[in-house]
Amino acid sequence: MMTARDNLLYFLYLHRTGLTVLALSVLLLVWPLLESNPYNLGLSNLIAIYAIVVLGLNLFIGYAGQISLGHAAFFAIGAYGSAIGTTTLGGPAWPVMIVVALAVSLVALALGLPALKLSGHYLAMATLGFNIVVYSILVQWDKVTGGPSGFSGIPYLSIGSVVFDNEIAFHYLVWTVAMIALLLCLNLVRSGVGRGLAALAEDETAAAALGVDTRRAKVKVFILSAVLASVAGSLFAHCYAFVSPDSFNIFVSVDFVIMVVVGGMGSIWGTLFGTALITLLPEWIEALESYKDIIHGLILVLILLFLPQGLVTGIVDAVRTRIALSRHHA
Amino acid sequence: MLELRNVSKWFGGLPALQDVSFCMEPGQVTALIGPNGAGKSTLINCISGVDRAQSGSICLAHHPIGALPAHKIAALGVARTFQNLKLFARLSVLDNVLTGLTVAAKRSFTVSMLRLPALRHLERQLRLRALEALDDFGLAKKAHWPASSLSYGEKKRVEMARAFVSDPRLVLLDEPVAGLNTEETAQIARHIRRQRNAGHTMLLVEHDMELVMDVADQVVVLDSGRCIACGKPEVVRSNPMVLEAYLGRMEATA
Ligand SMILES: Nc1ncnc2c1ncn2[C@@H]1O[C@H](COP(=O)(O)OP(=O)(O)OP(=O)(O)O)[C@@H](O)[C@H]1O
Ligand SMILES: [Mg+2]
């Protein structure tokens, strides 16, 4: 017989994902009441924007088992696309965001089809090269992009009469999008598609023999991650009303990879943690500010040396195995 | 069911398979035997699309499959195990078996991301099927363990469960009892027999002659990539060429 307590526990277990999402949503809903310092809100907003990029990148690295050192480029195209589309061309913000995301999906397709035939180092080089090209265009083509000094005067987003023009409004905007992205990613990895991707990440031959169209799956995840990065870029542009090339150089791409690695390959929840940690780290330790890139590089090397699945995932995996084995011996 | 005609494969000029031809009938178990390096795994790789034969034809239910990629062959109902285990170490045992249902699961990214009620329903059904398969192979209790924490024998069984869970038309088993002790071997033999009684068509690569003679309806003998004999177990067993090429050598090394 199941007691009421067992029933409750079973219910909690069955709906654990939904309930965690719900709890986080409630926390985010009241967060601006608890934290009114605009600087801190700005930081948590940046975490949300980065998290959207890193969620997609984690699918690509942790699930599809590939590597990209060029996601800041997709982030850039989203940001500059929205900036130019709404300011220079005077288009409406939301439709421009969608059009830019569609354009990015085509760019990702064109880049992904040949690049994903490569693997490992070659893929890393190809995506890195792509980022350098995009960055150079942002700097050189100053008539359109504003060059090194950046692009300003980007309009705020609005829905009806609600204008997203302050940190609290940004908070609700970016975290809503981030939570939707989180939910979509959680759903994806809990489906047959997600299992196929996880299989692909571990052993391509076995995955193919089980019916996973490995090439197609890789390209699809690449496109999905690029689109998420583009949407995040658009939000970034509209929230800051200003963009400059420095937000999109290769070190930003590397930081995205570090966020994935800290959160753990293939861990959607870990992504939030990794993104938050790497975004906040320089704030907490002032000395870090000037050595940021070195420290981030060190973190990457150390984690990959000792916990190749990534920090959070590595720890969770180890604990799970421990528990399973201790139950076995009990 | 499966028809191979003059299948040949070279690795950098060295022949691994030369003009291999045989047929398999539905519901039959065909044992593929031969000394180390005879080309047994290579043949399984060619049938499952993991590798590609350079000449000859492979037909599944009269459809040529020799040029299809692995995932298309899987979609036609061909499942396999690997000689060197290929489990997904980081997934749970249950998820490993669920990957065996990839073909039955929805493939659309959009549908998966939205997780509408129809998808939930399908996923629940797949889970039940996977749990049932695990139960068949005596692993239901460890469904939620990480696959990496199982013993070698259990891993072999998970791979079998993953291959059989989709109720495939043809199962290719590459040395399912290699490296197991007698008790575990007997256990796997029982599973193979049960699957045969359930009407599964299997191609079984095996060195264990007792198991082969026991479960096989047909035995195919490979030696240096050539098919040197093919027929009923008792006939093949007394074929002098086989005795010389294979059994004799086995006994000499045993
Ligand atoms: N990828 C490869 N590249 C080059 N040669 C290969 C490759 N795979 C197999 N071979 C060669 O092809 C021949 C057949 O190998 P195969 O693995 O099919 O033998 P097998 O019958 O499965 O042997 P075993 O009983 O040891 O599993 C061997 O000589 C092997 O060295
Ligand atoms: Mg072999």
Coordinates of C-alpha atoms and ligand atoms in Angstrom, one line a residue:
Chain A
M1 CA 0.0 0.0 0.0
M2 CA 1.1 3.5 -0.8
T3 CA 0.8 5.9 2.1
A4 CA -0.1 9.6 1.6
R5 CA 3.5 10.4 2.1
D6 CA 4.6 7.9 -0.6
N7 CA 2.1 9.3 -2.9
L8 CA 3.4 12.8 -2.3
L9 CA 7.0 11.8 -2.8
Y10 CA 6.1 9.9 -6.0
F11 CA 4.2 12.9 -7.3
L12 CA 7.2 15.1 -6.5
Y13 CA 9.5 12.7 -8.2
L14 CA 7.3 12.3 -11.3
H15 CA 6.9 16.0 -11.8
R16 CA 10.4 17.0 -10.6
T17 CA 11.3 18.9 -13.7
G18 CA 8.1 20.8 -13.9
L19 CA 8.2 21.6 -10.2
T20 CA 11.7 22.9 -10.3
V21 CA 10.9 25.1 -13.2
L22 CA 7.9 26.4 -11.4
A23 CA 9.9 27.1 -8.2
L24 CA 12.5 28.9 -10.2
S25 CA 9.9 30.9 -12.0
V26 CA 8.3 32.0 -8.7
L27 CA 11.7 33.0 -7.4
L28 CA 12.3 35.1 -10.5
L29 CA 8.9 36.7 -10.3
V30 CA 9.6 38.1 -6.8
W31 CA 13.3 38.7 -7.4
P32 CA 13.0 42.4 -8.2
L33 CA 11.2 42.9 -4.9
L34 CA 14.0 41.3 -3.0
E35 CA 16.8 42.9 -5.0
S36 CA 16.3 46.5 -6.0
N37 CA 19.9 47.5 -6.7
P38 CA 19.9 48.2 -10.5
Y39 CA 23.5 47.1 -10.8
N40 CA 22.8 43.7 -9.3
L41 CA 19.7 43.4 -11.4
G42 CA 21.8 44.3 -14.5
L43 CA 24.1 41.4 -13.6
S44 CA 21.3 38.9 -13.3
N45 CA 19.9 40.1 -16.6
L46 CA 23.2 39.5 -18.2
I47 CA 23.2 36.0 -16.8
A48 CA 19.8 35.4 -18.4
I49 CA 21.0 36.6 -21.8
Y50 CA 24.1 34.5 -21.6
A51 CA 22.2 31.5 -20.4
I52 CA 20.1 31.6 -23.5
V53 CA 23.2 31.3 -25.6
V54 CA 24.8 28.7 -23.3
L55 CA 21.7 26.5 -23.2
G56 CA 21.9 26.0 -27.0
L57 CA 25.7 25.6 -26.9
N58 CA 25.4 23.0 -24.2
L59 CA 23.1 21.0 -26.4
F60 CA 25.7 21.2 -29.2
I61 CA 28.7 20.4 -27.0
G62 CA 27.2 18.2 -24.3
Y63 CA 24.5 16.4 -26.2
A64 CA 25.7 16.3 -29.8
G65 CA 29.3 15.9 -28.7
Q66 CA 30.7 18.7 -30.9
I67 CA 32.6 21.8 -30.2
S68 CA 32.1 25.4 -31.3
L69 CA 34.4 28.3 -30.6
G70 CA 32.3 30.7 -32.6
H71 CA 29.0 31.2 -30.9
A72 CA 29.7 34.8 -30.0
A73 CA 29.5 35.3 -33.8
F74 CA 25.8 34.2 -33.9
F75 CA 25.2 36.3 -30.8
A76 CA 26.8 39.2 -32.7
I77 CA 24.7 38.7 -35.8
G78 CA 21.5 38.7 -33.6
A79 CA 22.6 41.9 -31.8
Y80 CA 23.8 43.9 -34.9
G81 CA 20.9 42.5 -37.0
S82 CA 18.4 43.8 -34.5
A83 CA 20.3 47.1 -34.1
I84 CA 20.6 47.8 -37.9
G85 CA 17.2 46.4 -38.6
T86 CA 15.4 48.6 -36.2
T87 CA 17.6 51.7 -36.3
T88 CA 19.1 52.1 -39.8
L89 CA 16.2 50.4 -41.5
G90 CA 13.5 51.4 -39.1
G91 CA 11.8 48.0 -38.9
P92 CA 9.6 46.9 -36.0
A93 CA 11.7 45.3 -33.2
W94 CA 9.9 41.9 -32.7
P95 CA 9.5 41.0 -36.4
V96 CA 13.1 42.1 -37.0
M97 CA 14.2 39.8 -34.2
I98 CA 12.5 36.9 -35.9
V99 CA 13.8 37.7 -39.4
V100 CA 17.3 38.0 -38.0
A101 CA 17.0 34.6 -36.2
L102 CA 15.8 33.0 -39.5
A103 CA 18.7 34.5 -41.3
V104 CA 21.1 33.2 -38.6
S105 CA 19.6 29.7 -39.1
L106 CA 20.5 29.9 -42.8
V107 CA 24.0 31.1 -41.9
A108 CA 24.3 28.2 -39.5
L109 CA 23.1 25.8 -42.1
A110 CA 25.6 27.0 -44.6
L111 CA 28.4 26.9 -42.1
G112 CA 27.2 23.6 -40.5
L113 CA 26.8 21.5 -43.5
P114 CA 30.5 21.5 -44.5
A115 CA 31.9 22.2 -41.0
L116 CA 30.1 19.3 -39.3
K117 CA 31.8 16.9 -41.6
L118 CA 34.9 17.9 -39.7
S119 CA 35.3 16.9 -36.1
G120 CA 37.4 17.8 -33.1
H121 CA 40.1 20.3 -33.7
Y122 CA 39.0 21.0 -37.2
L123 CA 35.5 22.0 -36.2
A124 CA 36.9 24.1 -33.4
M125 CA 39.2 25.9 -36.0
A126 CA 36.3 26.3 -38.5
T127 CA 34.0 27.9 -35.9
L128 CA 36.8 30.0 -34.5
G129 CA 37.6 31.3 -38.0
F130 CA 34.0 32.2 -38.5
N131 CA 34.0 34.2 -35.3
I132 CA 37.1 36.1 -36.4
V133 CA 35.5 36.9 -39.8
V134 CA 32.3 38.2 -38.2
Y135 CA 34.3 40.2 -35.7
S136 CA 36.5 41.8 -38.4
I137 CA 33.4 42.8 -40.3
L138 CA 31.9 44.5 -37.3
V139 CA 35.2 46.4 -36.8
Q140 CA 35.9 47.2 -40.5
W141 CA 32.6 47.9 -42.0
D142 CA 32.0 51.0 -40.0
K143 CA 29.5 52.7 -42.3
V144 CA 27.0 50.0 -41.3
T145 CA 28.1 48.7 -38.0
G146 CA 29.6 51.8 -36.4
G147 CA 33.0 50.2 -36.3
P148 CA 35.1 49.9 -33.2
S149 CA 33.3 52.6 -31.4
G150 CA 30.0 50.7 -31.6
F151 CA 26.4 51.2 -32.6
S152 CA 24.1 53.3 -30.4
G153 CA 20.5 54.5 -30.3
I154 CA 18.9 51.1 -30.5
P155 CA 15.2 51.4 -29.4
Y156 CA 13.9 49.6 -26.4
L157 CA 11.5 46.7 -26.9
S158 CA 7.8 47.1 -26.1
I159 CA 4.6 45.1 -25.9
G160 CA 1.6 47.3 -26.4
S161 CA 2.1 50.2 -24.1
V162 CA 4.6 48.4 -21.9
V163 CA 8.1 49.6 -22.7
F164 CA 11.1 47.6 -21.5
D165 CA 13.3 50.5 -20.6
N166 CA 14.6 49.9 -17.0
E167 CA 16.3 47.1 -15.2
I168 CA 13.2 45.7 -13.6
A169 CA 11.4 45.5 -17.0
F170 CA 14.5 44.0 -18.6
H171 CA 14.4 41.4 -15.8
Y172 CA 11.0 40.2 -16.6
L173 CA 11.7 40.3 -20.4
V174 CA 15.0 38.4 -20.5
W175 CA 14.2 35.9 -17.8
T176 CA 10.9 35.0 -19.5
V177 CA 12.8 34.3 -22.7
A178 CA 15.5 32.4 -20.8
M179 CA 12.9 30.3 -19.0
I180 CA 11.1 29.5 -22.2
A181 CA 14.5 28.5 -23.7
L182 CA 15.2 26.4 -20.6
L183 CA 11.9 24.6 -20.9
L184 CA 12.3 23.9 -24.6
C185 CA 15.7 22.5 -23.9
L186 CA 14.6 20.4 -21.0
N187 CA 11.8 19.0 -23.1
L188 CA 14.1 18.2 -26.0
V189 CA 16.6 16.3 -23.9
R190 CA 13.9 14.3 -22.2
S191 CA 12.6 13.0 -25.6
G192 CA 13.7 10.4 -28.1
V193 CA 15.6 13.1 -29.9
G194 CA 17.5 14.0 -26.8
R195 CA 18.5 10.4 -26.1
G196 CA 19.6 10.1 -29.7
L197 CA 21.8 13.2 -29.2
A198 CA 23.2 11.9 -25.9
A199 CA 24.0 8.6 -27.7
L200 CA 25.6 10.5 -30.5
A201 CA 27.8 12.4 -28.1
E202 CA 29.1 9.2 -26.6
D203 CA 29.5 6.9 -29.6
E204 CA 28.6 7.9 -33.1
T205 CA 28.8 4.4 -34.5
A206 CA 26.5 3.0 -31.9
A207 CA 24.1 5.9 -32.3
A208 CA 23.9 5.4 -36.0
A209 CA 23.3 1.7 -35.7
L210 CA 20.4 2.5 -33.4
G211 CA 18.8 4.7 -36.0
V212 CA 20.1 8.2 -35.2
D213 CA 20.8 10.2 -38.4
T214 CA 24.0 11.5 -36.9
R215 CA 24.9 14.1 -39.6
R216 CA 21.4 15.6 -39.7
A217 CA 21.1 15.6 -35.9
K218 CA 24.4 17.5 -35.6
V219 CA 23.4 20.1 -38.1
K220 CA 20.0 20.6 -36.5
V221 CA 21.4 21.1 -33.0
F222 CA 23.9 23.5 -34.5
I223 CA 21.1 25.6 -36.1
L224 CA 19.1 25.5 -32.9
S225 CA 22.0 26.7 -30.8
A226 CA 22.7 29.5 -33.4
V227 CA 19.1 30.6 -33.3
L228 CA 19.1 30.8 -29.5
A229 CA 22.3 32.8 -29.6
S230 CA 20.8 35.2 -32.2
V231 CA 17.7 35.8 -30.0
A232 CA 19.9 36.4 -27.0
G233 CA 21.9 38.9 -29.1
S234 CA 18.8 40.7 -30.1
L235 CA 17.7 41.0 -26.5
F236 CA 21.2 42.2 -25.6
A237 CA 21.0 45.0 -28.2
H238 CA 17.6 46.2 -27.2
C239 CA 18.4 46.1 -23.4
Y240 CA 21.7 48.0 -23.6
A241 CA 20.6 50.2 -26.6
F242 CA 24.2 50.0 -27.5
V243 CA 26.5 47.3 -29.0
S244 CA 30.2 47.3 -29.8
P245 CA 32.4 44.6 -31.3
D246 CA 34.2 43.9 -28.0
S247 CA 31.1 42.0 -26.7
F248 CA 31.5 39.5 -29.5
N249 CA 35.2 38.6 -29.8
I250 CA 36.6 35.1 -29.6
F251 CA 37.2 35.4 -25.9
V252 CA 33.4 35.7 -25.4
S253 CA 33.0 32.5 -27.4
V254 CA 35.6 30.8 -25.2
D255 CA 33.7 32.1 -22.1
F256 CA 30.6 30.5 -23.4
V257 CA 32.4 27.2 -23.8
I258 CA 33.8 27.6 -20.2
M259 CA 30.2 28.2 -18.9
V260 CA 29.2 24.9 -20.6
V261 CA 32.1 23.1 -19.1
V262 CA 31.6 24.4 -15.6
G263 CA 27.9 23.6 -15.7
G264 CA 28.7 20.2 -17.1
M265 CA 28.4 18.6 -20.5
G266 CA 24.8 17.7 -21.2
S267 CA 23.4 19.3 -18.0
I268 CA 20.6 21.8 -18.7
W269 CA 20.4 22.9 -15.0
G270 CA 24.2 23.0 -14.8
T271 CA 24.1 25.5 -17.6
L272 CA 22.4 28.1 -15.4
F273 CA 24.9 27.5 -12.7
G274 CA 27.9 27.7 -15.0
T275 CA 26.7 30.8 -16.7
A276 CA 26.0 32.5 -13.3
L277 CA 29.3 31.5 -11.8
I278 CA 31.4 32.7 -14.8
T279 CA 29.5 35.9 -15.1
L280 CA 29.7 36.7 -11.4
L281 CA 33.2 35.5 -10.7
P282 CA 35.0 38.8 -11.8
E283 CA 32.5 40.8 -9.7
W284 CA 33.2 38.8 -6.6
I285 CA 37.0 38.9 -6.8
E286 CA 38.2 42.2 -8.0
A287 CA 41.7 41.0 -8.7
L288 CA 40.1 38.8 -11.3
E289 CA 39.0 41.6 -13.4
S290 CA 42.4 42.2 -15.0
Y291 CA 43.4 38.5 -15.2
K292 CA 39.9 37.4 -16.2
D293 CA 41.0 35.6 -19.4
I294 CA 43.9 33.8 -17.7
I295 CA 41.7 32.7 -14.8
H296 CA 38.9 31.5 -17.1
G297 CA 41.5 29.6 -19.2
L298 CA 42.9 28.0 -16.1
I299 CA 39.4 26.9 -15.0
L300 CA 38.8 25.3 -18.4
V301 CA 42.1 23.4 -18.4
L302 CA 41.7 22.2 -14.8
I303 CA 38.1 21.0 -15.2
L304 CA 38.9 19.2 -18.5
L305 CA 41.9 17.5 -17.0
F306 CA 40.2 16.2 -13.9
L307 CA 36.5 16.1 -14.7
P308 CA 36.2 15.7 -18.5
Q309 CA 32.3 15.7 -18.4
G310 CA 32.4 19.1 -16.7
L311 CA 32.3 20.3 -13.2
V312 CA 28.6 19.8 -12.1
T313 CA 28.0 16.8 -14.3
G314 CA 31.2 15.1 -13.2
I315 CA 30.3 15.5 -9.6
V316 CA 26.7 14.4 -10.1
D317 CA 27.8 11.3 -12.1
A318 CA 30.3 10.4 -9.4
V319 CA 27.7 10.7 -6.6
R320 CA 25.2 8.7 -8.6
T321 CA 27.6 5.9 -9.2
R322 CA 28.5 5.9 -5.5
I323 CA 24.9 5.7 -4.4
A324 CA 24.1 2.9 -6.8
L325 CA 27.1 0.9 -5.7
S326 CA 26.5 1.4 -2.0
R327 CA 22.9 0.3 -2.3
H328 CA 24.2 -2.7 -4.1
H329 CA 26.5 -3.7 -1.2
A330 CA 24.0 -2.9 1.4
Chain B
M1 CA 14.7 -12.5 -45.2
L2 CA 18.4 -11.6 -45.6
E3 CA 20.3 -12.5 -48.7
L4 CA 24.0 -11.9 -49.3
R5 CA 25.5 -12.4 -52.7
N6 CA 29.2 -12.3 -53.4
V7 CA 29.9 -9.7 -50.6
S8 CA 33.5 -8.6 -50.7
K9 CA 35.4 -6.1 -48.6
W10 CA 39.1 -5.1 -48.6
F11 CA 41.0 -3.1 -46.0
G12 CA 43.7 -1.3 -47.9
G13 CA 44.2 -4.1 -50.4
L14 CA 43.9 -6.9 -47.9
P15 CA 40.7 -8.9 -48.3
A16 CA 38.5 -9.2 -45.2
L17 CA 35.5 -10.7 -47.0
Q18 CA 35.6 -12.5 -50.3
D19 CA 32.5 -13.5 -52.2
V20 CA 30.4 -14.3 -49.2
S21 CA 27.0 -15.6 -50.1
F22 CA 24.2 -17.1 -48.0
C23 CA 20.6 -16.7 -47.1
M24 CA 18.7 -16.4 -43.9
E25 CA 15.1 -17.5 -43.5
P26 CA 12.7 -15.6 -41.2
G27 CA 12.5 -17.0 -37.6
Q28 CA 15.9 -18.8 -38.1
V29 CA 19.0 -18.5 -36.1
T30 CA 22.1 -18.5 -38.3
A31 CA 25.4 -18.9 -36.5
L32 CA 28.5 -17.3 -38.1
I33 CA 31.7 -19.0 -37.0
G34 CA 35.3 -18.9 -37.9
P35 CA 38.7 -18.3 -36.5
N36 CA 39.9 -14.9 -35.2
G37 CA 40.3 -12.4 -38.0
A38 CA 38.0 -14.5 -40.3
G39 CA 35.9 -11.4 -41.1
K40 CA 32.8 -12.1 -38.9
S41 CA 32.6 -8.7 -37.3
T42 CA 33.4 -7.1 -40.7
L43 CA 30.4 -8.9 -42.2
I44 CA 28.1 -7.8 -39.4
N45 CA 29.3 -4.2 -39.9
C46 CA 28.5 -4.4 -43.6
I47 CA 25.0 -5.8 -43.0
S48 CA 24.2 -3.1 -40.3
G49 CA 25.6 -0.3 -42.5
V50 CA 28.4 0.6 -40.0
D51 CA 30.8 -0.4 -42.8
R52 CA 30.2 -0.7 -46.5
A53 CA 31.0 -3.8 -48.7
Q54 CA 32.9 -2.8 -51.9
S55 CA 31.1 -5.4 -54.1
G56 CA 28.3 -7.8 -54.0
S57 CA 24.7 -7.3 -52.8
I58 CA 23.0 -7.4 -49.5
C59 CA 19.2 -7.6 -49.6
L60 CA 16.7 -7.5 -46.7
A61 CA 13.3 -8.8 -47.7
H62 CA 14.3 -8.3 -51.3
H63 CA 15.3 -4.7 -50.8
P64 CA 19.0 -3.9 -51.5
I65 CA 20.4 -2.3 -48.3
G66 CA 24.1 -2.5 -49.1
A67 CA 24.4 1.2 -50.0
L68 CA 22.2 2.5 -47.2
P69 CA 23.7 4.4 -44.2
A70 CA 23.4 2.7 -40.8
H71 CA 20.5 4.7 -39.5
K72 CA 18.3 3.8 -42.5
I73 CA 19.1 0.1 -42.0
A74 CA 18.2 0.4 -38.4
A75 CA 14.9 2.0 -39.5
L76 CA 14.2 -1.1 -41.6
G77 CA 14.3 -3.2 -38.4
V78 CA 17.9 -4.4 -38.1
A79 CA 19.3 -4.2 -34.6
R80 CA 22.8 -5.3 -33.5
T81 CA 25.1 -5.7 -30.5
F82 CA 28.8 -5.0 -30.7
Q83 CA 31.7 -7.3 -29.9
N84 CA 33.3 -4.6 -27.8
L85 CA 30.5 -3.2 -25.8
K86 CA 29.1 0.1 -27.0
L87 CA 26.9 1.2 -24.2
F88 CA 26.4 4.8 -23.3
A89 CA 28.3 5.0 -20.0
R90 CA 26.7 8.3 -18.8
L91 CA 23.1 7.3 -19.5
S92 CA 21.1 5.3 -17.1
V93 CA 20.5 1.6 -17.9
L94 CA 16.9 2.5 -18.8
D95 CA 17.9 5.3 -21.1
N96 CA 20.4 3.0 -22.8
V97 CA 17.6 0.6 -23.6
L98 CA 15.4 3.5 -24.7
T99 CA 18.0 4.4 -27.3
G100 CA 17.1 1.1 -28.8
L101 CA 13.7 2.6 -29.5
T102 CA 15.1 5.6 -31.4
V103 CA 13.2 4.5 -34.6
A104 CA 9.9 4.3 -32.7
A105 CA 10.4 7.7 -31.0
K106 CA 9.4 11.0 -32.6
R107 CA 12.2 12.5 -34.6
S108 CA 11.0 16.1 -34.9
F109 CA 12.9 18.7 -32.9
T110 CA 9.9 21.0 -32.7
V111 CA 7.5 18.3 -31.5
S112 CA 10.0 17.2 -28.9
M113 CA 10.6 20.7 -27.6
L114 CA 6.9 21.4 -27.2
R115 CA 6.3 18.1 -25.5
L116 CA 2.6 18.0 -26.3
P117 CA 0.3 15.4 -24.7
A118 CA 0.7 13.0 -27.7
L119 CA 4.4 13.0 -27.2
R120 CA 4.2 12.4 -23.5
H121 CA 1.9 9.5 -24.2
L122 CA 4.3 8.0 -26.7
E123 CA 7.2 8.5 -24.3
R124 CA 5.4 6.7 -21.5
Q125 CA 4.7 3.8 -23.8
L126 CA 8.3 3.6 -24.8
R127 CA 9.4 3.6 -21.2
L128 CA 7.1 0.7 -20.5
R129 CA 8.5 -1.2 -23.4
A130 CA 12.0 -0.5 -22.3
L131 CA 11.3 -1.6 -18.7
E132 CA 9.7 -4.8 -20.0
A133 CA 12.8 -5.6 -22.0
L134 CA 15.0 -4.9 -19.0
D135 CA 12.8 -7.2 -17.0
D136 CA 13.1 -9.9 -19.7
F137 CA 16.9 -9.7 -19.2
G138 CA 16.7 -9.6 -15.4
L139 CA 17.8 -6.0 -15.0
A140 CA 14.6 -4.2 -14.0
K141 CA 16.0 -3.5 -10.6
K142 CA 18.9 -1.6 -12.0
A143 CA 16.9 0.5 -14.5
H144 CA 18.0 3.7 -12.9
W145 CA 21.7 2.9 -12.4
P146 CA 24.3 4.6 -14.5
A147 CA 25.3 2.1 -17.1
S148 CA 28.9 2.6 -16.2
S149 CA 28.4 1.0 -12.7
L150 CA 27.2 -2.4 -14.0
S151 CA 29.4 -5.5 -14.2
Y152 CA 30.6 -6.7 -17.6
G153 CA 28.0 -9.5 -17.8
E154 CA 25.2 -7.1 -16.9
K155 CA 26.4 -4.7 -19.6
K156 CA 26.3 -7.5 -22.2
R157 CA 22.7 -8.1 -21.1
V158 CA 21.8 -4.4 -21.4
E159 CA 23.1 -4.4 -24.9
M160 CA 21.0 -7.4 -25.7
A161 CA 17.9 -5.7 -24.2
R162 CA 18.7 -2.6 -26.3
A163 CA 18.8 -4.7 -29.4
F164 CA 15.7 -6.7 -28.8
V165 CA 13.5 -3.9 -27.3
S166 CA 12.3 -2.6 -30.7
D167 CA 11.2 -6.1 -31.7
P168 CA 13.5 -6.0 -34.8
R169 CA 13.1 -8.1 -37.9
L170 CA 16.7 -9.1 -37.8
V171 CA 19.2 -9.1 -34.9
L172 CA 22.9 -9.3 -35.3
L173 CA 24.7 -10.5 -32.2
D174 CA 28.5 -10.2 -32.3
E175 CA 29.9 -12.6 -29.7
P176 CA 27.3 -12.1 -26.9
V177 CA 29.0 -14.4 -24.5
A178 CA 32.7 -13.5 -25.1
G179 CA 34.4 -12.9 -21.8
L180 CA 31.6 -14.2 -19.6
N181 CA 31.9 -17.0 -17.1
T182 CA 30.0 -20.3 -17.5
E183 CA 27.1 -19.2 -15.4
E184 CA 26.6 -15.9 -17.3
T185 CA 27.1 -17.8 -20.6
A186 CA 24.3 -20.2 -19.6
Q187 CA 22.1 -17.2 -18.8
I188 CA 22.7 -15.5 -22.1
A189 CA 22.1 -18.8 -23.9
R190 CA 18.7 -19.0 -22.2
H191 CA 17.9 -15.5 -23.4
I192 CA 18.9 -16.4 -27.0
R193 CA 16.9 -19.5 -27.0
R194 CA 13.9 -17.6 -25.6
Q195 CA 14.2 -14.9 -28.3
R196 CA 14.4 -17.7 -30.9
N197 CA 11.2 -19.2 -29.6
A198 CA 9.6 -15.8 -29.8
G199 CA 10.3 -16.0 -33.5
H200 CA 13.2 -13.5 -33.8
T201 CA 15.6 -13.9 -36.7
M202 CA 19.2 -13.8 -35.6
L203 CA 22.7 -13.8 -37.0
L204 CA 24.9 -15.0 -34.2
V205 CA 28.6 -14.7 -34.2
E206 CA 30.0 -17.1 -31.6
H207 CA 33.0 -19.1 -30.7
D208 CA 31.2 -21.2 -28.1
M209 CA 30.5 -24.4 -30.2
E210 CA 28.1 -25.9 -27.7
L211 CA 25.9 -22.8 -27.8
V212 CA 26.1 -22.7 -31.6
M213 CA 25.1 -26.3 -32.0
D214 CA 22.4 -25.9 -29.6
V215 CA 20.6 -22.8 -30.9
A216 CA 21.5 -22.6 -34.6
D217 CA 19.3 -23.7 -37.5
Q218 CA 22.1 -23.0 -39.9
V219 CA 25.8 -22.5 -39.6
V220 CA 28.0 -20.4 -41.8
V221 CA 31.7 -20.9 -41.6
L222 CA 34.1 -18.1 -42.6
D223 CA 37.8 -18.6 -43.0
S224 CA 40.1 -15.7 -44.1
G225 CA 37.1 -13.9 -45.4
R226 CA 35.8 -16.9 -47.4
C227 CA 32.6 -18.8 -46.8
I228 CA 33.9 -22.3 -46.7
A229 CA 30.7 -24.1 -45.5
C230 CA 27.1 -23.4 -44.9
G231 CA 24.3 -25.7 -43.8
K232 CA 22.7 -27.5 -40.9
P233 CA 24.8 -27.7 -37.8
E234 CA 25.3 -31.4 -37.8
V235 CA 26.3 -31.4 -41.4
V236 CA 28.8 -28.5 -41.0
R237 CA 30.2 -30.1 -38.0
S238 CA 31.3 -33.2 -39.9
N239 CA 32.5 -31.3 -42.9
P240 CA 36.2 -32.1 -43.2
M241 CA 37.1 -28.7 -44.5
V242 CA 35.6 -27.1 -41.5
L243 CA 37.3 -29.5 -39.2
E244 CA 40.6 -28.7 -40.7
A245 CA 40.2 -25.0 -41.1
Y246 CA 38.4 -24.2 -37.9
L247 CA 37.6 -26.8 -35.3
G248 CA 41.0 -28.4 -35.6
R249 CA 42.8 -25.2 -35.2
M250 CA 40.6 -24.3 -32.3
E251 CA 41.4 -27.5 -30.6
A252 CA 45.0 -27.1 -31.2
T253 CA 44.9 -23.7 -29.5
A254 CA 42.5 -24.7 -26.8
Ligands
LIG1 N1 39.0 -1.1 -39.7 C1 39.9 -2.0 -40.2 N2 41.0 -1.6 -40.8 C2 41.9 -2.5 -41.3 N3 41.7 -3.8 -41.2 C3 40.6 -4.3 -40.5 C4 39.7 -3.4 -40.0 N4 38.7 -4.1 -39.4 C5 39.1 -5.4 -39.5 N5 40.2 -5.5 -40.2 C6 40.9 -6.7 -40.6 O1 39.9 -7.5 -41.2 C7 40.1 -8.9 -40.8 C8 38.8 -9.4 -40.3 O2 38.5 -8.8 -39.0 P1 37.2 -9.1 -38.2 O3 37.2 -8.2 -37.0 O4 36.0 -9.0 -39.1 O5 37.4 -10.6 -37.7 P2 36.5 -11.5 -36.8 O6 36.2 -12.7 -37.5 O7 35.4 -10.7 -36.2 O8 37.6 -11.8 -35.6 P3 37.4 -12.0 -34.1 O9 37.0 -13.4 -33.8 O10 38.7 -11.7 -33.5 O11 36.4 -11.0 -33.6 C9 41.2 -8.9 -39.8 O12 42.4 -9.4 -40.5 C10 41.3 -7.5 -39.4 O13 42.7 -7.2 -39.0
MG2 MG 34.9 -10.0 -34.4

